[in-house]
């Protein structure tokens, strides 16, 4: 076995790590719009040389708006996936059921947390930022795929939040401490989810032939391609919002969209794809699956 995760121990550590919304952001708290919100390793907004520092900061904050909205969308399809997976086990192993239901309940709390940050963002930001969606339609498209493919997408997302947290503490730029706290608290619970999702993926892959695994990886890439298209669309919306705030059209719009789209690819796909724990799970499914992922990863770097 390439891991020693189990439901009972993970439930116990989940319960120890749990926090309340107010520990991260109170409903009446304000974000500090004089600071960046996203680590540069994710937003890559300081790298946009045609913008002045003020404009880079605005784009950084828009990229944080994207973060809140995308995690809102993602959490919304994780929830039904978990409930569907728990249902067949209701009469069986109660550690598994308790652990998965607790996992689901934490994701429901994360939806609240991202909404609360989103409301604080909207209160302090001068223009409305448009978002891809609606989230129900995105969720329905993801969930129509093979549960093993969906489970792998979710596993990738759980592990990537570790990269996000590490990025936020390594960043020496002045990120709003509330955003640092968001990344930290999210990862504290996601670290437990990643273990549970590893067990879920193991269960979904059990008894599958090499060929069936390969088929699930095809579907994983289908979901990845679909999400990536959403990220491209979102990059357009982000530039629209930037132009509204700074009151001028940017000259190198196409190049800027490409650069920001690539930053989003790394944030929401690539940083999970290359996570060694995610790679280890793929390796255990089939060496071919790990190989295919490694081949695709540079596109999302
Ligand atoms: Fe979450
Ligand atoms: Fe999670």
mmCIF file of C-alpha atoms in Angstrom, residues 7-301:
data_model
loop_
_atom_site.group_PDB
_atom_site.id
_atom_site.type_symbol
_atom_site.label_atom_id
_atom_site.label_comp_id
_atom_site.label_asym_id
_atom_site.label_seq_id
_atom_site.Cartn_x
_atom_site.Cartn_y
_atom_site.Cartn_z
ATOM 1 C CA UNK A 7 -11.463 6.431 7.851
ATOM 2 C CA UNK A 8 -11.360 6.250 11.637
ATOM 3 C CA UNK A 9 -8.026 8.024 12.120
ATOM 4 C CA UNK A 10 -8.806 10.642 9.490
ATOM 5 C CA UNK A 11 -12.167 11.410 11.074
ATOM 6 C CA UNK A 12 -10.393 11.884 14.410
ATOM 7 C CA UNK A 13 -7.842 14.301 12.953
ATOM 8 C CA UNK A 14 -10.592 16.118 11.023
ATOM 9 C CA UNK A 15 -12.495 16.714 14.234
ATOM 10 C CA UNK A 16 -9.323 18.055 15.899
ATOM 11 C CA UNK A 17 -8.534 20.401 12.982
ATOM 12 C CA UNK A 18 -12.049 21.845 12.654
ATOM 13 C CA UNK A 19 -12.648 25.601 12.838
ATOM 14 C CA UNK A 20 -15.635 27.947 12.704
ATOM 15 C CA UNK A 21 -16.360 30.576 10.021
ATOM 16 C CA UNK A 22 -15.756 33.418 12.493
ATOM 17 C CA UNK A 23 -12.255 32.070 13.201
ATOM 18 C CA UNK A 24 -11.396 32.982 9.596
ATOM 19 C CA UNK A 25 -13.631 35.941 8.724
ATOM 20 C CA UNK A 26 -16.451 37.541 10.666
ATOM 21 C CA UNK A 27 -19.455 38.592 8.577
ATOM 22 C CA UNK A 28 -18.802 42.299 9.307
ATOM 23 C CA UNK A 29 -15.041 42.201 8.694
ATOM 24 C CA UNK A 30 -13.441 44.141 5.827
ATOM 25 C CA UNK A 31 -10.665 43.101 3.485
ATOM 26 C CA UNK A 32 -7.659 45.410 3.191
ATOM 27 C CA UNK A 33 -7.825 46.719 -0.374
ATOM 28 C CA UNK A 34 -4.482 48.515 0.072
ATOM 29 C CA UNK A 35 -2.831 45.080 -0.159
ATOM 30 C CA UNK A 36 -2.576 42.174 -2.567
ATOM 31 C CA UNK A 37 -4.866 39.219 -1.870
ATOM 32 C CA UNK A 38 -3.224 36.449 -3.881
ATOM 33 C CA UNK A 39 0.329 35.107 -3.688
ATOM 34 C CA UNK A 40 2.333 36.073 -6.760
ATOM 35 C CA UNK A 41 3.154 32.395 -7.375
ATOM 36 C CA UNK A 42 -0.534 31.947 -8.266
ATOM 37 C CA UNK A 43 -1.777 35.261 -9.649
ATOM 38 C CA UNK A 44 1.403 36.235 -11.577
ATOM 39 C CA UNK A 45 0.074 39.791 -11.667
ATOM 40 C CA UNK A 46 3.381 41.469 -10.734
ATOM 41 C CA UNK A 47 4.727 39.880 -13.930
ATOM 42 C CA UNK A 48 2.369 41.942 -16.124
ATOM 43 C CA UNK A 49 4.907 44.606 -17.048
ATOM 44 C CA UNK A 50 2.538 46.835 -19.017
ATOM 45 C CA UNK A 51 0.578 47.634 -15.838
ATOM 46 C CA UNK A 52 1.769 50.039 -13.160
ATOM 47 C CA UNK A 53 1.945 48.799 -9.530
ATOM 48 C CA UNK A 54 -1.533 50.125 -8.695
ATOM 49 C CA UNK A 55 -3.024 48.370 -11.712
ATOM 50 C CA UNK A 56 -1.161 45.164 -10.917
ATOM 51 C CA UNK A 57 -2.692 45.249 -7.447
ATOM 52 C CA UNK A 58 -6.186 45.671 -8.911
ATOM 53 C CA UNK A 59 -5.593 42.694 -11.208
ATOM 54 C CA UNK A 60 -4.274 40.713 -8.243
ATOM 55 C CA UNK A 61 -7.495 41.452 -6.370
ATOM 56 C CA UNK A 62 -9.578 40.464 -9.390
ATOM 57 C CA UNK A 63 -7.627 37.224 -9.477
ATOM 58 C CA UNK A 64 -8.615 36.722 -5.828
ATOM 59 C CA UNK A 65 -12.246 37.290 -6.777
ATOM 60 C CA UNK A 66 -11.783 34.528 -9.329
ATOM 61 C CA UNK A 67 -10.332 32.307 -6.580
ATOM 62 C CA UNK A 68 -13.376 32.789 -4.358
ATOM 63 C CA UNK A 69 -15.782 32.192 -7.207
ATOM 64 C CA UNK A 70 -14.004 29.123 -8.603
ATOM 65 C CA UNK A 71 -13.748 27.447 -5.230
ATOM 66 C CA UNK A 72 -17.416 28.237 -4.700
ATOM 67 C CA UNK A 73 -18.221 26.387 -7.943
ATOM 68 C CA UNK A 74 -15.901 23.476 -7.210
ATOM 69 C CA UNK A 75 -17.180 22.937 -3.664
ATOM 70 C CA UNK A 76 -20.696 22.780 -5.059
ATOM 71 C CA UNK A 77 -19.987 19.705 -7.160
ATOM 72 C CA UNK A 78 -17.876 18.026 -4.460
ATOM 73 C CA UNK A 79 -20.870 17.983 -2.114
ATOM 74 C CA UNK A 80 -23.269 15.840 -4.240
ATOM 75 C CA UNK A 81 -20.366 13.610 -5.288
ATOM 76 C CA UNK A 82 -19.667 12.806 -1.625
ATOM 77 C CA UNK A 83 -23.294 12.171 -0.758
ATOM 78 C CA UNK A 84 -23.662 9.820 -3.735
ATOM 79 C CA UNK A 85 -20.568 7.979 -2.659
ATOM 80 C CA UNK A 86 -21.681 7.674 0.982
ATOM 81 C CA UNK A 87 -25.147 6.337 0.183
ATOM 82 C CA UNK A 88 -24.245 2.712 -0.701
ATOM 83 C CA UNK A 89 -22.318 2.401 2.577
ATOM 84 C CA UNK A 90 -25.032 3.677 4.917
ATOM 85 C CA UNK A 91 -25.614 0.220 6.354
ATOM 86 C CA UNK A 92 -21.995 -0.774 6.444
ATOM 87 C CA UNK A 93 -18.824 0.528 7.996
ATOM 88 C CA UNK A 94 -19.904 3.455 10.145
ATOM 89 C CA UNK A 95 -16.436 5.029 10.328
ATOM 90 C CA UNK A 96 -16.534 5.406 6.587
ATOM 91 C CA UNK A 97 -20.024 6.948 6.639
ATOM 92 C CA UNK A 98 -19.192 9.329 9.491
ATOM 93 C CA UNK A 99 -15.922 10.366 7.890
ATOM 94 C CA UNK A 100 -17.508 11.044 4.492
ATOM 95 C CA UNK A 101 -20.496 12.893 5.958
ATOM 96 C CA UNK A 102 -18.133 15.027 8.022
ATOM 97 C CA UNK A 103 -16.101 15.683 4.863
ATOM 98 C CA UNK A 104 -19.326 16.761 3.091
ATOM 99 C CA UNK A 105 -20.342 18.980 5.968
ATOM 100 C CA UNK A 106 -16.944 20.693 5.941
ATOM 101 C CA UNK A 107 -17.265 21.354 2.210
ATOM 102 C CA UNK A 108 -20.700 22.887 2.852
ATOM 103 C CA UNK A 109 -18.998 25.117 5.420
ATOM 104 C CA UNK A 110 -16.323 26.014 2.857
ATOM 105 C CA UNK A 111 -19.084 27.140 0.484
ATOM 106 C CA UNK A 112 -20.200 29.504 3.251
ATOM 107 C CA UNK A 113 -16.656 30.674 3.849
ATOM 108 C CA UNK A 114 -16.013 31.475 0.181
ATOM 109 C CA UNK A 115 -19.382 33.261 -0.012
ATOM 110 C CA UNK A 116 -18.530 35.319 3.066
ATOM 111 C CA UNK A 117 -15.212 36.367 1.538
ATOM 112 C CA UNK A 118 -17.004 37.093 -1.728
ATOM 113 C CA UNK A 119 -19.465 39.385 0.053
ATOM 114 C CA UNK A 120 -16.592 41.222 1.749
ATOM 115 C CA UNK A 121 -14.921 41.556 -1.649
ATOM 116 C CA UNK A 122 -18.036 42.974 -3.285
ATOM 117 C CA UNK A 123 -18.471 45.489 -0.427
ATOM 118 C CA UNK A 124 -15.009 46.915 -0.973
ATOM 119 C CA UNK A 125 -14.327 46.622 -4.712
ATOM 120 C CA UNK A 126 -15.333 49.512 -7.011
ATOM 121 C CA UNK A 127 -16.853 47.501 -9.911
ATOM 122 C CA UNK A 128 -18.761 44.268 -10.376
ATOM 123 C CA UNK A 129 -16.587 41.335 -11.505
ATOM 124 C CA UNK A 130 -18.346 38.880 -13.784
ATOM 125 C CA UNK A 131 -18.047 35.150 -13.135
ATOM 126 C CA UNK A 132 -18.429 32.032 -15.274
ATOM 127 C CA UNK A 133 -21.419 29.887 -14.402
ATOM 128 C CA UNK A 134 -24.027 29.141 -13.336
ATOM 129 C CA UNK A 135 -22.380 26.757 -10.895
ATOM 130 C CA UNK A 136 -25.236 24.204 -11.215
ATOM 131 C CA UNK A 137 -24.533 23.878 -14.943
ATOM 132 C CA UNK A 138 -20.788 23.491 -14.386
ATOM 133 C CA UNK A 139 -21.439 20.921 -11.664
ATOM 134 C CA UNK A 140 -23.864 18.948 -13.840
ATOM 135 C CA UNK A 141 -21.323 18.793 -16.671
ATOM 136 C CA UNK A 142 -18.575 17.545 -14.340
ATOM 137 C CA UNK A 143 -20.791 15.035 -12.534
ATOM 138 C CA UNK A 144 -22.077 13.350 -15.696
ATOM 139 C CA UNK A 145 -18.644 11.702 -15.979
ATOM 140 C CA UNK A 146 -17.362 8.405 -14.576
ATOM 141 C CA UNK A 147 -17.228 8.779 -10.754
ATOM 142 C CA UNK A 148 -13.598 7.623 -10.788
ATOM 143 C CA UNK A 149 -12.692 10.507 -13.109
ATOM 144 C CA UNK A 150 -14.615 12.952 -10.894
ATOM 145 C CA UNK A 151 -12.990 11.483 -7.771
ATOM 146 C CA UNK A 152 -9.568 12.087 -9.319
ATOM 147 C CA UNK A 153 -10.427 15.679 -10.232
ATOM 148 C CA UNK A 154 -11.530 16.280 -6.635
ATOM 149 C CA UNK A 155 -8.396 14.590 -5.277
ATOM 150 C CA UNK A 156 -6.272 16.870 -7.440
ATOM 151 C CA UNK A 157 -8.160 19.896 -6.080
ATOM 152 C CA UNK A 158 -7.732 18.813 -2.446
ATOM 153 C CA UNK A 159 -3.960 18.445 -2.844
ATOM 154 C CA UNK A 160 -3.557 21.683 -4.784
ATOM 155 C CA UNK A 161 -4.848 23.716 -1.840
ATOM 156 C CA UNK A 162 -1.606 22.754 -0.074
ATOM 157 C CA UNK A 163 0.346 24.500 -2.840
ATOM 158 C CA UNK A 164 -1.922 27.521 -2.434
ATOM 159 C CA UNK A 165 -1.289 27.670 1.296
ATOM 160 C CA UNK A 166 2.478 27.245 0.870
ATOM 161 C CA UNK A 167 2.439 29.966 -1.800
ATOM 162 C CA UNK A 168 0.676 32.337 0.584
ATOM 163 C CA UNK A 169 3.211 31.854 3.384
ATOM 164 C CA UNK A 170 6.267 31.939 1.145
ATOM 165 C CA UNK A 171 5.133 35.084 -0.605
ATOM 166 C CA UNK A 172 7.053 38.022 0.844
ATOM 167 C CA UNK A 173 4.727 40.568 -0.805
ATOM 168 C CA UNK A 174 2.160 42.083 1.504
ATOM 169 C CA UNK A 175 -0.857 39.825 1.160
ATOM 170 C CA UNK A 176 -3.926 40.676 3.228
ATOM 171 C CA UNK A 177 -3.620 38.502 6.373
ATOM 172 C CA UNK A 178 -7.275 37.517 5.958
ATOM 173 C CA UNK A 179 -6.493 35.859 2.635
ATOM 174 C CA UNK A 180 -3.492 34.119 4.170
ATOM 175 C CA UNK A 181 -5.791 32.870 6.869
ATOM 176 C CA UNK A 182 -8.302 31.661 4.262
ATOM 177 C CA UNK A 183 -5.635 29.577 2.525
ATOM 178 C CA UNK A 184 -4.335 28.228 5.818
ATOM 179 C CA UNK A 185 -7.705 27.223 7.244
ATOM 180 C CA UNK A 186 -8.893 25.766 3.970
ATOM 181 C CA UNK A 187 -5.776 23.600 3.700
ATOM 182 C CA UNK A 188 -6.095 22.444 7.364
ATOM 183 C CA UNK A 189 -9.345 20.704 6.469
ATOM 184 C CA UNK A 190 -8.461 19.842 2.882
ATOM 185 C CA UNK A 191 -5.432 17.908 4.176
ATOM 186 C CA UNK A 192 -7.899 15.482 5.781
ATOM 187 C CA UNK A 193 -10.202 15.495 2.749
ATOM 188 C CA UNK A 194 -7.310 14.519 0.511
ATOM 189 C CA UNK A 195 -6.799 11.375 2.595
ATOM 190 C CA UNK A 196 -10.492 10.481 2.466
ATOM 191 C CA UNK A 197 -10.682 11.171 -1.230
ATOM 192 C CA UNK A 198 -7.681 8.887 -1.737
ATOM 193 C CA UNK A 199 -9.701 6.115 -0.039
ATOM 194 C CA UNK A 200 -12.737 6.963 -2.200
ATOM 195 C CA UNK A 201 -10.629 6.752 -5.371
ATOM 196 C CA UNK A 202 -9.191 3.403 -4.198
ATOM 197 C CA UNK A 203 -12.742 2.089 -3.735
ATOM 198 C CA UNK A 204 -13.929 3.377 -7.121
ATOM 199 C CA UNK A 205 -10.926 1.876 -8.917
ATOM 200 C CA UNK A 206 -11.185 -1.525 -7.277
ATOM 201 C CA UNK A 207 -11.512 -4.401 -9.732
ATOM 202 C CA UNK A 208 -11.076 -2.215 -12.822
ATOM 203 C CA UNK A 209 -8.963 -3.420 -15.713
ATOM 204 C CA UNK A 210 -6.068 -1.399 -17.083
ATOM 205 C CA UNK A 211 -8.297 -0.465 -20.006
ATOM 206 C CA UNK A 212 -11.124 0.763 -17.757
ATOM 207 C CA UNK A 213 -8.650 2.866 -15.790
ATOM 208 C CA UNK A 214 -7.385 4.334 -19.042
ATOM 209 C CA UNK A 215 -10.963 5.211 -19.995
ATOM 210 C CA UNK A 216 -11.436 7.013 -16.665
ATOM 211 C CA UNK A 217 -8.254 8.989 -17.331
ATOM 212 C CA UNK A 218 -9.711 10.000 -20.728
ATOM 213 C CA UNK A 219 -12.724 11.334 -18.848
ATOM 214 C CA UNK A 220 -10.489 13.072 -16.319
ATOM 215 C CA UNK A 221 -8.915 14.968 -19.223
ATOM 216 C CA UNK A 222 -12.355 15.736 -20.636
ATOM 217 C CA UNK A 223 -13.333 17.361 -17.331
ATOM 218 C CA UNK A 224 -9.950 19.128 -17.220
ATOM 219 C CA UNK A 225 -10.489 20.497 -20.739
ATOM 220 C CA UNK A 226 -13.969 21.686 -19.826
ATOM 221 C CA UNK A 227 -12.718 23.477 -16.700
ATOM 222 C CA UNK A 228 -9.829 24.948 -18.659
ATOM 223 C CA UNK A 229 -12.241 26.485 -21.179
ATOM 224 C CA UNK A 230 -14.023 28.079 -18.214
ATOM 225 C CA UNK A 231 -10.716 29.512 -17.023
ATOM 226 C CA UNK A 232 -10.077 31.015 -20.441
ATOM 227 C CA UNK A 233 -13.509 32.660 -20.419
ATOM 228 C CA UNK A 234 -12.851 33.877 -16.893
ATOM 229 C CA UNK A 235 -9.587 35.522 -17.992
ATOM 230 C CA UNK A 236 -11.657 37.622 -20.438
ATOM 231 C CA UNK A 237 -14.071 38.643 -17.662
ATOM 232 C CA UNK A 238 -11.133 39.538 -15.409
ATOM 233 C CA UNK A 239 -9.670 41.855 -18.018
ATOM 234 C CA UNK A 240 -13.083 43.485 -18.512
ATOM 235 C CA UNK A 241 -13.212 44.224 -14.783
ATOM 236 C CA UNK A 242 -9.649 45.575 -14.797
ATOM 237 C CA UNK A 243 -10.433 47.950 -17.679
ATOM 238 C CA UNK A 244 -13.535 49.180 -15.868
ATOM 239 C CA UNK A 245 -11.529 50.014 -12.744
ATOM 240 C CA UNK A 246 -8.578 51.690 -14.455
ATOM 241 C CA UNK A 247 -10.815 53.494 -16.957
ATOM 242 C CA UNK A 248 -8.853 52.572 -20.073
ATOM 243 C CA UNK A 249 -8.449 49.713 -22.542
ATOM 244 C CA UNK A 250 -5.201 47.786 -22.184
ATOM 245 C CA UNK A 251 -3.220 47.655 -25.448
ATOM 246 C CA UNK A 252 -1.864 44.114 -25.144
ATOM 247 C CA UNK A 253 -5.146 42.517 -24.166
ATOM 248 C CA UNK A 254 -4.664 39.209 -26.019
ATOM 249 C CA UNK A 255 -1.219 38.646 -24.502
ATOM 250 C CA UNK A 256 -2.495 39.582 -21.059
ATOM 251 C CA UNK A 257 -5.398 37.160 -21.342
ATOM 252 C CA UNK A 258 -3.034 34.402 -22.354
ATOM 253 C CA UNK A 259 -0.655 35.142 -19.470
ATOM 254 C CA UNK A 260 -3.470 35.300 -16.902
ATOM 255 C CA UNK A 261 -5.133 32.191 -18.303
ATOM 256 C CA UNK A 262 -1.839 30.356 -17.871
ATOM 257 C CA UNK A 263 -1.607 31.581 -14.258
ATOM 258 C CA UNK A 264 -5.109 30.192 -13.650
ATOM 259 C CA UNK A 265 -4.193 26.893 -15.308
ATOM 260 C CA UNK A 266 -1.339 26.496 -12.835
ATOM 261 C CA UNK A 267 -3.465 27.593 -9.860
ATOM 262 C CA UNK A 268 -6.523 25.414 -10.495
ATOM 263 C CA UNK A 269 -5.125 22.435 -12.416
ATOM 264 C CA UNK A 270 -1.332 22.217 -12.748
ATOM 265 C CA UNK A 271 -0.422 22.730 -9.093
ATOM 266 C CA UNK A 272 -2.573 19.686 -8.231
ATOM 267 C CA UNK A 273 -1.466 17.580 -11.207
ATOM 268 C CA UNK A 274 2.175 17.648 -10.134
ATOM 269 C CA UNK A 275 1.507 17.036 -6.430
ATOM 270 C CA UNK A 276 3.491 13.971 -5.415
ATOM 271 C CA UNK A 277 0.594 12.483 -3.444
ATOM 272 C CA UNK A 278 -1.695 12.804 -6.438
ATOM 273 C CA UNK A 279 0.992 11.243 -8.606
ATOM 274 C CA UNK A 280 1.301 8.383 -6.095
ATOM 275 C CA UNK A 281 -2.418 7.644 -6.351
ATOM 276 C CA UNK A 282 -2.214 7.573 -10.155
ATOM 277 C CA UNK A 283 0.827 5.321 -9.977
ATOM 278 C CA UNK A 284 -1.147 2.889 -7.821
ATOM 279 C CA UNK A 285 -4.013 2.851 -10.365
ATOM 280 C CA UNK A 286 -1.704 2.234 -13.298
ATOM 281 C CA UNK A 287 1.773 3.423 -14.304
ATOM 282 C CA UNK A 288 0.215 4.463 -17.616
ATOM 283 C CA UNK A 289 -2.199 6.822 -15.810
ATOM 284 C CA UNK A 290 0.717 8.507 -14.007
ATOM 285 C CA UNK A 291 2.617 8.754 -17.266
ATOM 286 C CA UNK A 292 -0.281 10.400 -19.083
ATOM 287 C CA UNK A 293 -0.652 12.952 -16.293
ATOM 288 C CA UNK A 294 3.071 13.739 -16.330
ATOM 289 C CA UNK A 295 2.914 14.227 -20.097
ATOM 290 C CA UNK A 296 0.023 16.714 -19.795
ATOM 291 C CA UNK A 297 1.384 18.637 -16.783
ATOM 292 C CA UNK A 298 3.708 21.072 -18.646
ATOM 293 C CA UNK A 299 0.670 22.578 -20.417
ATOM 294 C CA UNK A 300 -0.616 23.669 -17.013
ATOM 295 C CA UNK A 301 2.655 24.939 -15.550
#
